[in-house]
């Protein structure tokens, strides 16, 4: 066949993709771990012939220091004009024990979620077999656990009216949910369950809270549109207990902002450490990817933060926002390979870890990057054979 000007010769290479990614390091160890997440994305671009245009922006304490605003307009404009965001964390000790400070880093985070319409926070809780011993839960209870949390992100007490009464001795935060907010996240949870084990557990406190009764009613209604997915409901207190008693009993969990915040930190113990858990915040526009941990003042600047949650967040970014599943799987396999080789950061090391296998943040990032090359070339060889 003759090749015309419009036709390309056949090639084994995948179509090159150009994508804009904003790196939003934030504060504390956010900066340290996103450096490694970005390194992994750069290597993926090189290995798979993509062009990733990186841009960076400030948020949180750093942004307050520079501009007086925890989410400057310039940052927001960059976030609205990209394909995906890799975020670190916000927070600084200065604010944690001083409630009188009116401008706070977390305001930047909440405003960003609202402005970008990021209403669903996905938190995959999956234990790498190599880390079975790192958890405080017995290996026989943990093995095979694979939970996908959907935490609602733009409603609940975090966004309801809040304040102090005149006497200053009474404070309130309104727990509030609207039907559409529950509907849209419930749909996301049921749709995800269809690609997994077809089970949704909705967590609420419907025995005492009116907002939870609305939550349950709406989830039941939405559930009728997914007759192939089993639905059950649990009260949050019972769920907190069952989550570590029998984590394998869960597939997809959907819950509100406050309960999700607490339960997913608890669930981090299933994955061994806070430093292992990635998350994706999505809505109808750009997606934001971040570790579930905070800025960790206690270890900031020591170079010992585990970057794997940020690296696994980069994998979610590739998969969900950029539609690059093979690239995302390459990252996950590279992380698995590093763990299989016995390398650990301090937070996931145990008594059996040899001293020379305990890596700092940069060394762990470098190990993953090295493995990426090996995993990708193995995959290419398998395709060519
Ligand atoms: P944190 O998640 O920062 O830390 C909790 C504990 O886990 C600490 O002991 C820390 O050293 C450890 N840890 C966390 N990430 C780790 C990693 N990658 N590697 C090794 N160990 C890790 O929670 P915190 O201490 O309650 O909060 C610290 C600050 O972070 C506060 O200012 C808080 O407001 C903020 N915060 C921000 C976010 C966010 O930006 N999304 C989330 C949670 C907390």
Tab-separated table of C-alpha atoms and ligand atoms in Angstrom:
chain	number	residue	atom	x	y	z
A	1	UNK	CA	0.000	0.000	0.000
A	2	UNK	CA	1.276	3.426	-0.939
A	3	UNK	CA	1.868	5.802	1.956
A	4	UNK	CA	0.211	9.158	1.380
A	5	UNK	CA	1.176	12.349	3.201
A	6	UNK	CA	-1.532	11.728	5.795
A	7	UNK	CA	-0.561	8.179	6.613
A	8	UNK	CA	2.221	7.176	8.994
A	9	UNK	CA	4.319	4.056	8.521
A	10	UNK	CA	3.347	1.284	10.952
A	11	UNK	CA	5.150	1.589	14.276
A	12	UNK	CA	5.220	-0.349	17.539
A	13	UNK	CA	5.247	2.861	19.506
A	14	UNK	CA	2.059	4.070	21.163
A	15	UNK	CA	0.723	7.428	20.077
A	16	UNK	CA	2.617	10.224	21.792
A	17	UNK	CA	0.490	12.262	24.188
A	18	UNK	CA	1.068	15.833	25.325
A	19	UNK	CA	-0.277	16.659	28.775
A	20	UNK	CA	-0.025	19.571	31.177
A	21	UNK	CA	0.609	18.600	34.806
A	22	UNK	CA	0.757	21.037	37.720
A	23	UNK	CA	3.003	20.073	40.646
A	24	UNK	CA	1.607	21.569	43.839
A	25	UNK	CA	4.066	20.587	46.591
A	26	UNK	CA	2.493	22.605	49.449
A	27	UNK	CA	4.197	22.467	52.844
A	28	UNK	CA	6.464	20.247	54.967
A	29	UNK	CA	7.102	16.781	53.533
A	30	UNK	CA	4.666	17.642	50.713
A	31	UNK	CA	7.658	19.196	48.951
A	32	UNK	CA	9.922	16.215	49.611
A	33	UNK	CA	7.531	13.546	48.358
A	34	UNK	CA	6.176	15.352	45.280
A	35	UNK	CA	9.766	15.778	44.044
A	36	UNK	CA	9.910	11.973	43.821
A	37	UNK	CA	6.395	11.705	42.326
A	38	UNK	CA	7.438	14.146	39.608
A	39	UNK	CA	10.655	12.212	38.927
A	40	UNK	CA	8.575	9.111	38.295
A	41	UNK	CA	6.268	10.980	35.907
A	42	UNK	CA	9.286	12.325	34.018
A	43	UNK	CA	10.671	8.832	33.598
A	44	UNK	CA	7.288	7.505	32.433
A	45	UNK	CA	7.124	10.284	29.817
A	46	UNK	CA	10.590	9.288	28.581
A	47	UNK	CA	9.857	5.551	28.513
A	48	UNK	CA	6.462	5.843	26.811
A	49	UNK	CA	7.260	8.758	24.468
A	50	UNK	CA	4.865	11.238	26.020
A	51	UNK	CA	5.412	14.938	26.562
A	52	UNK	CA	4.475	16.120	30.036
A	53	UNK	CA	4.660	19.877	30.475
A	54	UNK	CA	5.198	20.556	34.180
A	55	UNK	CA	4.232	23.734	35.919
A	56	UNK	CA	4.443	24.415	39.661
A	57	UNK	CA	2.413	26.576	42.025
A	58	UNK	CA	2.190	27.476	45.708
A	59	UNK	CA	-0.536	26.683	48.235
A	60	UNK	CA	-0.870	26.604	52.029
A	61	UNK	CA	1.645	28.127	54.449
A	62	UNK	CA	4.163	28.952	51.700
A	63	UNK	CA	1.459	30.771	49.755
A	64	UNK	CA	0.373	32.734	52.851
A	65	UNK	CA	3.963	33.808	53.459
A	66	UNK	CA	4.404	34.873	49.828
A	67	UNK	CA	1.025	36.465	49.115
A	68	UNK	CA	-1.118	36.476	52.253
A	69	UNK	CA	-3.524	34.060	50.541
A	70	UNK	CA	-3.451	30.237	51.034
A	71	UNK	CA	-4.753	29.754	47.463
A	72	UNK	CA	-3.532	32.682	45.336
A	73	UNK	CA	-5.451	33.520	42.142
A	74	UNK	CA	-2.365	32.711	40.084
A	75	UNK	CA	-2.304	29.166	41.520
A	76	UNK	CA	-6.003	28.673	40.904
A	77	UNK	CA	-5.650	29.833	37.275
A	78	UNK	CA	-2.864	27.272	36.693
A	79	UNK	CA	-4.950	24.508	38.293
A	80	UNK	CA	-7.927	25.290	36.098
A	81	UNK	CA	-5.788	25.137	32.986
A	82	UNK	CA	-4.119	21.732	33.171
A	83	UNK	CA	-4.849	18.037	32.630
A	84	UNK	CA	-3.975	16.856	36.157
A	85	UNK	CA	-2.505	18.002	39.472
A	86	UNK	CA	0.033	16.212	41.695
A	87	UNK	CA	-0.388	17.650	45.177
A	88	UNK	CA	1.666	17.160	48.374
A	89	UNK	CA	0.068	18.459	51.588
A	90	UNK	CA	-0.554	21.688	53.458
A	91	UNK	CA	-0.013	22.572	57.114
A	92	UNK	CA	2.529	24.222	59.382
A	93	UNK	CA	3.094	23.949	63.161
A	94	UNK	CA	2.495	27.680	63.518
A	95	UNK	CA	-1.226	27.195	62.904
A	96	UNK	CA	-1.899	23.866	64.614
A	97	UNK	CA	-1.900	25.219	68.159
A	98	UNK	CA	-3.021	28.763	67.484
A	99	UNK	CA	-6.740	28.887	66.723
A	100	UNK	CA	-6.674	32.700	66.716
A	101	UNK	CA	-4.921	32.857	63.308
A	102	UNK	CA	-7.639	33.703	60.826
A	103	UNK	CA	-5.791	32.910	57.577
A	104	UNK	CA	-4.866	29.200	57.593
A	105	UNK	CA	-3.223	26.758	55.144
A	106	UNK	CA	-6.192	24.333	55.193
A	107	UNK	CA	-8.455	27.100	53.851
A	108	UNK	CA	-6.443	26.872	50.630
A	109	UNK	CA	-7.089	23.142	50.438
A	110	UNK	CA	-10.841	23.413	51.054
A	111	UNK	CA	-11.197	26.299	48.600
A	112	UNK	CA	-9.265	24.374	45.950
A	113	UNK	CA	-11.588	21.344	46.322
A	114	UNK	CA	-14.647	23.581	46.046
A	115	UNK	CA	-13.352	25.692	43.125
A	116	UNK	CA	-12.304	22.639	41.112
A	117	UNK	CA	-15.536	20.763	41.945
A	118	UNK	CA	-13.553	17.845	43.415
A	119	UNK	CA	-16.430	16.120	45.164
A	120	UNK	CA	-15.204	12.510	45.187
A	121	UNK	CA	-12.074	11.352	46.927
A	122	UNK	CA	-11.007	7.839	45.921
A	123	UNK	CA	-8.701	6.034	48.281
A	124	UNK	CA	-7.596	2.572	47.236
A	125	UNK	CA	-6.505	0.559	50.276
A	126	UNK	CA	-4.457	-2.346	49.051
A	127	UNK	CA	-1.712	-4.077	50.927
A	128	UNK	CA	1.434	-5.037	49.084
A	129	UNK	CA	2.172	-8.614	50.224
A	130	UNK	CA	5.733	-7.571	51.025
A	131	UNK	CA	4.403	-5.276	53.762
A	132	UNK	CA	2.198	-7.795	55.559
A	133	UNK	CA	4.556	-7.684	58.536
A	134	UNK	CA	4.715	-3.865	58.641
A	135	UNK	CA	1.113	-3.487	59.750
A	136	UNK	CA	0.023	-3.619	63.359
A	137	UNK	CA	-2.798	-5.972	62.246
A	138	UNK	CA	-2.222	-9.745	62.002
A	139	UNK	CA	-1.123	-10.867	58.493
A	140	UNK	CA	-3.797	-13.608	58.297
A	141	UNK	CA	-6.510	-10.962	58.781
A	142	UNK	CA	-4.969	-8.575	56.273
A	143	UNK	CA	-3.897	-10.786	53.393
A	144	UNK	CA	-5.995	-10.168	50.294
A	145	UNK	CA	-7.594	-6.935	51.577
A	146	UNK	CA	-8.539	-4.644	48.708
A	147	UNK	CA	-10.887	-1.771	49.504
A	148	UNK	CA	-11.793	1.267	47.438
A	149	UNK	CA	-13.055	4.160	49.554
A	150	UNK	CA	-15.197	6.951	48.119
A	151	UNK	CA	-15.111	9.857	50.547
A	152	UNK	CA	-17.415	12.781	49.748
A	153	UNK	CA	-15.216	15.875	49.683
A	154	UNK	CA	-17.141	19.112	49.335
A	155	UNK	CA	-19.956	18.863	51.891
A	156	UNK	CA	-20.559	17.876	55.530
A	157	UNK	CA	-19.275	19.675	58.640
A	158	UNK	CA	-16.217	20.936	56.790
A	159	UNK	CA	-18.319	23.189	54.564
A	160	UNK	CA	-21.420	23.774	56.722
A	161	UNK	CA	-21.972	26.976	58.641
A	162	UNK	CA	-19.564	27.287	61.568
A	163	UNK	CA	-18.944	29.773	64.294
A	164	UNK	CA	-19.027	30.764	67.947
A	165	UNK	CA	-22.016	32.053	69.851
A	166	UNK	CA	-21.770	35.503	71.455
A	167	UNK	CA	-20.612	34.213	74.834
A	168	UNK	CA	-17.588	32.598	73.117
A	169	UNK	CA	-18.151	29.372	75.057
A	170	UNK	CA	-20.289	27.673	72.444
A	171	UNK	CA	-19.051	26.598	69.009
A	172	UNK	CA	-20.829	24.838	66.158
A	173	UNK	CA	-20.157	23.233	62.771
A	174	UNK	CA	-23.245	22.377	60.769
A	175	UNK	CA	-23.357	18.852	59.329
A	176	UNK	CA	-25.231	19.338	56.086
A	177	UNK	CA	-25.811	17.296	52.927
A	178	UNK	CA	-27.934	17.950	49.885
A	179	UNK	CA	-29.535	15.216	47.780
A	180	UNK	CA	-27.456	15.944	44.654
A	181	UNK	CA	-24.209	15.723	46.611
A	182	UNK	CA	-25.046	12.224	47.814
A	183	UNK	CA	-26.409	11.131	44.434
A	184	UNK	CA	-23.306	12.004	42.439
A	185	UNK	CA	-20.831	10.265	44.744
A	186	UNK	CA	-23.133	7.244	45.126
A	187	UNK	CA	-23.187	6.863	41.325
A	188	UNK	CA	-19.381	6.969	41.233
A	189	UNK	CA	-19.197	4.266	43.928
A	190	UNK	CA	-21.688	1.947	42.210
A	191	UNK	CA	-19.979	2.412	38.844
A	192	UNK	CA	-16.607	1.531	40.378
A	193	UNK	CA	-18.110	-1.527	42.115
A	194	UNK	CA	-19.154	-2.824	38.672
A	195	UNK	CA	-15.479	-2.992	37.702
A	196	UNK	CA	-14.614	-4.831	40.953
A	197	UNK	CA	-16.521	-7.251	43.189
A	198	UNK	CA	-19.948	-5.600	42.847
A	199	UNK	CA	-20.441	-4.716	46.490
A	200	UNK	CA	-21.004	-1.261	48.014
A	201	UNK	CA	-21.020	-0.564	51.749
A	202	UNK	CA	-22.454	2.825	52.630
A	203	UNK	CA	-21.320	4.205	55.994
A	204	UNK	CA	-23.395	6.721	57.960
A	205	UNK	CA	-24.827	7.415	61.397
A	206	UNK	CA	-28.483	7.191	60.420
A	207	UNK	CA	-29.564	6.063	63.893
A	208	UNK	CA	-28.948	9.565	65.252
A	209	UNK	CA	-28.175	12.057	62.473
A	210	UNK	CA	-30.786	13.498	60.104
A	211	UNK	CA	-28.136	14.232	57.423
A	212	UNK	CA	-27.210	10.533	57.591
A	213	UNK	CA	-30.867	9.525	57.154
A	214	UNK	CA	-30.980	11.568	53.933
A	215	UNK	CA	-27.622	10.007	52.925
A	216	UNK	CA	-29.001	6.469	53.408
A	217	UNK	CA	-32.282	7.223	51.627
A	218	UNK	CA	-30.470	8.630	48.568
A	219	UNK	CA	-27.879	5.826	48.406
A	220	UNK	CA	-30.749	3.281	48.486
A	221	UNK	CA	-32.515	5.102	45.632
A	222	UNK	CA	-29.352	5.270	43.519
A	223	UNK	CA	-28.663	1.613	44.327
A	224	UNK	CA	-31.909	0.590	42.593
A	225	UNK	CA	-30.286	1.652	39.296
A	226	UNK	CA	-27.495	-0.878	39.911
A	227	UNK	CA	-29.382	-4.123	40.683
A	228	UNK	CA	-26.241	-6.127	39.881
A	229	UNK	CA	-24.358	-4.476	42.788
A	230	UNK	CA	-25.012	-5.606	46.386
A	231	UNK	CA	-25.572	-2.744	48.826
A	232	UNK	CA	-25.314	-2.781	52.583
A	233	UNK	CA	-25.294	-0.014	55.194
A	234	UNK	CA	-23.180	0.263	58.322
A	235	UNK	CA	-23.103	2.774	61.137
A	236	UNK	CA	-19.745	4.514	61.300
A	237	UNK	CA	-18.913	3.231	64.786
A	238	UNK	CA	-19.509	-0.385	63.720
A	239	UNK	CA	-17.596	0.185	60.472
A	240	UNK	CA	-14.582	1.501	62.433
A	241	UNK	CA	-14.516	-1.791	64.304
A	242	UNK	CA	-15.221	-4.141	61.358
A	243	UNK	CA	-12.650	-2.448	59.154
A	244	UNK	CA	-9.790	-3.868	61.209
A	245	UNK	CA	-11.678	-6.979	62.374
A	246	UNK	CA	-12.389	-8.224	58.848
A	247	UNK	CA	-11.019	-5.887	56.150
A	248	UNK	CA	-11.546	-8.512	53.447
A	249	UNK	CA	-15.339	-8.179	53.868
A	250	UNK	CA	-15.271	-4.795	52.059
A	251	UNK	CA	-15.128	-3.999	48.370
A	252	UNK	CA	-16.286	-0.404	47.729
A	253	UNK	CA	-17.077	1.866	50.694
A	254	UNK	CA	-18.918	5.166	50.205
A	255	UNK	CA	-19.210	7.698	53.007
A	256	UNK	CA	-19.396	11.369	53.931
A	257	UNK	CA	-16.538	13.803	54.353
A	258	UNK	CA	-15.987	13.544	58.126
A	259	UNK	CA	-16.484	9.777	58.473
A	260	UNK	CA	-14.338	9.200	55.376
A	261	UNK	CA	-11.551	11.362	56.736
A	262	UNK	CA	-11.341	9.301	59.909
A	263	UNK	CA	-11.955	5.827	58.465
A	264	UNK	CA	-9.343	6.171	55.726
A	265	UNK	CA	-6.650	7.143	58.235
A	266	UNK	CA	-7.632	4.060	60.228
A	267	UNK	CA	-7.490	2.020	57.012
A	268	UNK	CA	-3.930	3.253	56.406
A	269	UNK	CA	-2.921	0.608	58.940
A	270	UNK	CA	-4.209	-2.022	56.513
A	271	UNK	CA	-1.696	-0.713	53.969
A	272	UNK	CA	1.122	-0.622	56.530
A	273	UNK	CA	1.697	3.127	56.835
A	274	UNK	CA	0.315	6.561	56.027
A	275	UNK	CA	3.271	6.843	53.696
A	276	UNK	CA	1.826	4.144	51.405
A	277	UNK	CA	-1.655	5.509	50.716
A	278	UNK	CA	-2.469	7.432	47.565
A	279	UNK	CA	-5.672	9.206	46.707
A	280	UNK	CA	-7.465	10.774	43.778
A	281	UNK	CA	-9.913	13.655	44.042
A	282	UNK	CA	-12.170	13.907	41.050
A	283	UNK	CA	-15.274	15.734	39.926
A	284	UNK	CA	-16.367	16.773	36.498
A	285	UNK	CA	-13.203	18.645	35.545
A	286	UNK	CA	-9.489	18.297	36.367
A	287	UNK	CA	-8.360	15.573	38.817
A	288	UNK	CA	-6.069	16.086	41.814
A	289	UNK	CA	-3.793	13.351	43.167
A	290	UNK	CA	-2.247	13.340	46.624
A	291	UNK	CA	-1.029	11.111	49.436
A	292	UNK	CA	-3.531	10.827	52.283
A	293	UNK	CA	-0.947	12.003	54.783
A	294	UNK	CA	-0.355	15.590	55.866
A	295	UNK	CA	2.753	17.754	55.982
A	296	UNK	CA	4.205	15.712	58.913
A	297	UNK	CA	6.023	18.433	60.878
A	298	UNK	CA	7.725	15.829	63.037
A	299	UNK	CA	9.831	14.503	60.134
A	300	UNK	CA	9.996	17.530	57.801
A	301	UNK	CA	13.536	18.273	56.588
A	302	UNK	CA	14.933	14.962	57.827
A	303	UNK	CA	14.757	13.375	54.375
A	304	UNK	CA	13.079	10.238	55.736
A	305	UNK	CA	9.504	10.682	54.446
A	306	UNK	CA	8.186	7.742	52.473
A	307	UNK	CA	7.579	8.981	48.898
A	308	UNK	CA	5.633	5.878	47.804
A	309	UNK	CA	2.191	7.402	48.516
A	310	UNK	CA	3.089	10.300	46.229
A	311	UNK	CA	4.483	7.918	43.603
A	312	UNK	CA	1.328	5.784	43.797
A	313	UNK	CA	-0.709	9.007	43.511
A	314	UNK	CA	1.191	9.672	40.278
A	315	UNK	CA	0.078	6.198	39.119
A	316	UNK	CA	-3.553	7.112	39.839
A	317	UNK	CA	-3.048	10.364	37.921
A	318	UNK	CA	-1.773	8.459	34.885
A	319	UNK	CA	-4.662	5.995	35.047
A	320	UNK	CA	-7.640	8.226	35.847
A	321	UNK	CA	-6.853	11.672	34.402
A	322	UNK	CA	-4.567	10.747	31.517
A	323	UNK	CA	-6.122	7.392	30.578
A	324	UNK	CA	-2.670	5.732	30.631
A	325	UNK	CA	-3.352	2.368	32.250
A	326	UNK	CA	-0.200	0.518	31.093
A	327	UNK	CA	1.910	3.435	32.315
A	328	UNK	CA	0.108	3.381	35.691
A	329	UNK	CA	0.619	-0.379	35.992
A	330	UNK	CA	4.308	0.062	35.224
A	331	UNK	CA	4.598	2.413	38.220
A	332	UNK	CA	2.772	0.004	40.541
A	333	UNK	CA	4.907	-2.927	39.375
A	334	UNK	CA	8.064	-0.873	39.916
A	335	UNK	CA	6.979	-0.113	43.504
A	336	UNK	CA	6.238	-3.814	44.031
A	337	UNK	CA	9.672	-4.734	42.677
A	338	UNK	CA	11.431	-2.300	45.017
A	339	UNK	CA	9.548	-3.701	48.017
A	340	UNK	CA	10.253	-7.261	46.856
A	341	UNK	CA	13.972	-6.416	46.822
A	342	UNK	CA	13.634	-5.642	50.511
A	343	UNK	CA	14.028	-1.859	50.318
A	344	UNK	CA	12.048	0.147	52.867
A	345	UNK	CA	11.779	3.674	54.214
A	346	UNK	CA	11.917	3.881	58.025
A	347	UNK	CA	8.115	3.964	58.465
A	348	UNK	CA	7.625	0.577	56.745
A	349	UNK	CA	10.776	-1.134	57.990
A	350	UNK	CA	10.444	-3.873	60.590
A	351	UNK	CA	12.800	-5.765	62.861
A	352	UNK	CA	13.870	-8.013	59.967
A	353	UNK	CA	14.873	-5.125	57.649
A	354	UNK	CA	18.651	-4.948	57.180
A	355	UNK	CA	20.098	-1.501	57.965
A	356	UNK	CA	21.465	-1.054	54.433
A	357	UNK	CA	17.977	-1.627	53.013
A	358	UNK	CA	16.491	1.352	54.849
A	359	UNK	CA	16.405	4.213	52.359
A	360	UNK	CA	15.826	7.920	52.605
A	361	UNK	CA	13.221	9.740	50.507
A	362	UNK	CA	15.454	10.391	47.504
A	363	UNK	CA	16.989	6.929	47.505
A	364	UNK	CA	13.531	5.326	47.509
A	365	UNK	CA	12.468	7.548	44.593
A	366	UNK	CA	15.643	6.604	42.712
A	367	UNK	CA	15.014	2.875	43.279
A	368	UNK	CA	11.518	3.185	41.804
A	369	UNK	CA	12.841	5.109	38.777
A	370	UNK	CA	15.470	2.413	38.151
A	371	UNK	CA	12.824	-0.323	38.342
A	372	UNK	CA	10.526	1.583	35.945
A	373	UNK	CA	13.037	1.079	33.190
A	374	UNK	CA	13.302	-2.656	33.896
A	375	UNK	CA	9.506	-3.168	34.160
A	376	UNK	CA	8.835	-1.207	30.964
A	377	UNK	CA	11.500	-3.063	28.967
A	378	UNK	CA	10.145	-6.442	30.190
A	379	UNK	CA	6.652	-5.393	29.064
A	380	UNK	CA	8.000	-4.352	25.642
A	381	UNK	CA	9.840	-7.654	25.251
A	382	UNK	CA	6.670	-9.578	26.140
A	383	UNK	CA	4.674	-7.579	23.531
A	384	UNK	CA	7.305	-8.161	20.835
A	385	UNK	CA	7.522	-11.933	21.452
B	1	LIG	P1	0.382	13.646	59.147
B	1	LIG	O1	-0.307	12.769	58.156
B	1	LIG	O2	1.174	14.751	58.586
B	1	LIG	O3	1.359	12.723	60.050
B	1	LIG	C1	0.868	11.697	60.897
B	1	LIG	C2	2.035	10.766	61.277
B	1	LIG	O4	2.377	9.950	60.157
B	1	LIG	C3	3.303	11.538	61.665
B	1	LIG	O5	3.951	10.852	62.708
B	1	LIG	C4	4.145	11.492	60.421
B	1	LIG	O6	5.526	11.558	60.647
B	1	LIG	C5	3.734	10.137	59.791
B	1	LIG	N1	3.797	10.230	58.330
B	1	LIG	C6	2.923	10.886	57.515
B	1	LIG	N2	3.302	10.780	56.248
B	1	LIG	C7	4.445	10.057	56.239
B	1	LIG	C8	5.332	9.634	55.213
B	1	LIG	N3	5.137	9.931	53.915
B	1	LIG	N4	6.413	8.915	55.567
B	1	LIG	C9	6.648	8.596	56.843
B	1	LIG	N5	5.830	8.961	57.869
B	1	LIG	C10	4.753	9.698	57.562
B	1	LIG	O7	-0.716	14.173	60.135
B	1	LIG	P2	-0.618	15.216	61.350
B	1	LIG	O8	0.689	15.058	62.051
B	1	LIG	O9	-1.875	15.045	62.098
B	1	LIG	O10	-0.662	16.653	60.660
B	1	LIG	C11	0.484	17.407	60.315
B	1	LIG	C12	0.013	18.620	59.498
B	1	LIG	O11	-0.528	18.186	58.248
B	1	LIG	C13	-1.061	19.455	60.170
B	1	LIG	O12	-0.757	20.816	59.968
B	1	LIG	C14	-2.347	19.064	59.448
B	1	LIG	O13	-3.282	20.112	59.450
B	1	LIG	C15	-1.818	18.794	58.053
B	1	LIG	N6	-2.613	17.845	57.248
B	1	LIG	C16	-2.747	18.161	55.928
B	1	LIG	C17	-3.405	17.276	55.085
B	1	LIG	C18	-3.516	17.614	53.610
B	1	LIG	O14	-2.890	18.565	53.171
B	1	LIG	N7	-4.280	16.874	52.813
B	1	LIG	C19	-3.925	16.075	55.578
B	1	LIG	C20	-3.729	15.784	56.932
B	1	LIG	C21	-3.063	16.686	57.753
